[in-house]
């Protein structure tokens, strides 16, 4: 079937239009502009471990996602979900339906740990809310229309984020 066989329903102008990395970059920039707060030296080691773990998990998520999509010969472009040629449910997609978005969420969380400014922790929450509403939900509608029962079953087995 051609891509035109899956018409887009009426949608909000922001749906699938602003790439997730741009959203994360804007939020990261806003986090950077927050005034610094004094860091608690007693928590430095814990903060550093959590930050490093977040960054490493972020890299692992995106690399595993790209590898799974590449093996399945399908698109990695989330701005055009109708171009998906395969429903990928193996690899990291067995644990999360959105590993690349999760990767960016982990980056923002790690950066918030680095900044150690409580308002900075609002950015990962804002990212998750925005991406869920304007990227993930529209993608899910397209994938459900395209892959039908197989995608509905996948949604029942695997969580959206974790």
PDB file of C-alpha atoms in Angstrom, residues 1 11 48 100 104 120 124 138 148 150:
ATOM      1  CA  UNK A   1       0.000   0.000   0.000  1.00  0.00           C
ATOM      2  CA  UNK A  11      -4.834  17.181  13.940  1.00  0.00           C
ATOM      3  CA  UNK A  48      27.311  12.201  39.620  1.00  0.00           C
ATOM      4  CA  UNK A 100      14.481   7.261  21.119  1.00  0.00           C
ATOM      5  CA  UNK A 104      16.164  12.264  25.113  1.00  0.00           C
ATOM      6  CA  UNK A 120      15.448  22.044  36.053  1.00  0.00           C
ATOM      7  CA  UNK A 124      12.032  16.320  31.643  1.00  0.00           C
ATOM      8  CA  UNK A 138      -0.257  10.877  16.585  1.00  0.00           C
ATOM      9  CA  UNK A 148      -4.021  -2.991  13.013  1.00  0.00           C
ATOM     10  CA  UNK A 150      -0.598  -6.499  15.569  1.00  0.00           C
TER      11      UNK A 150
END
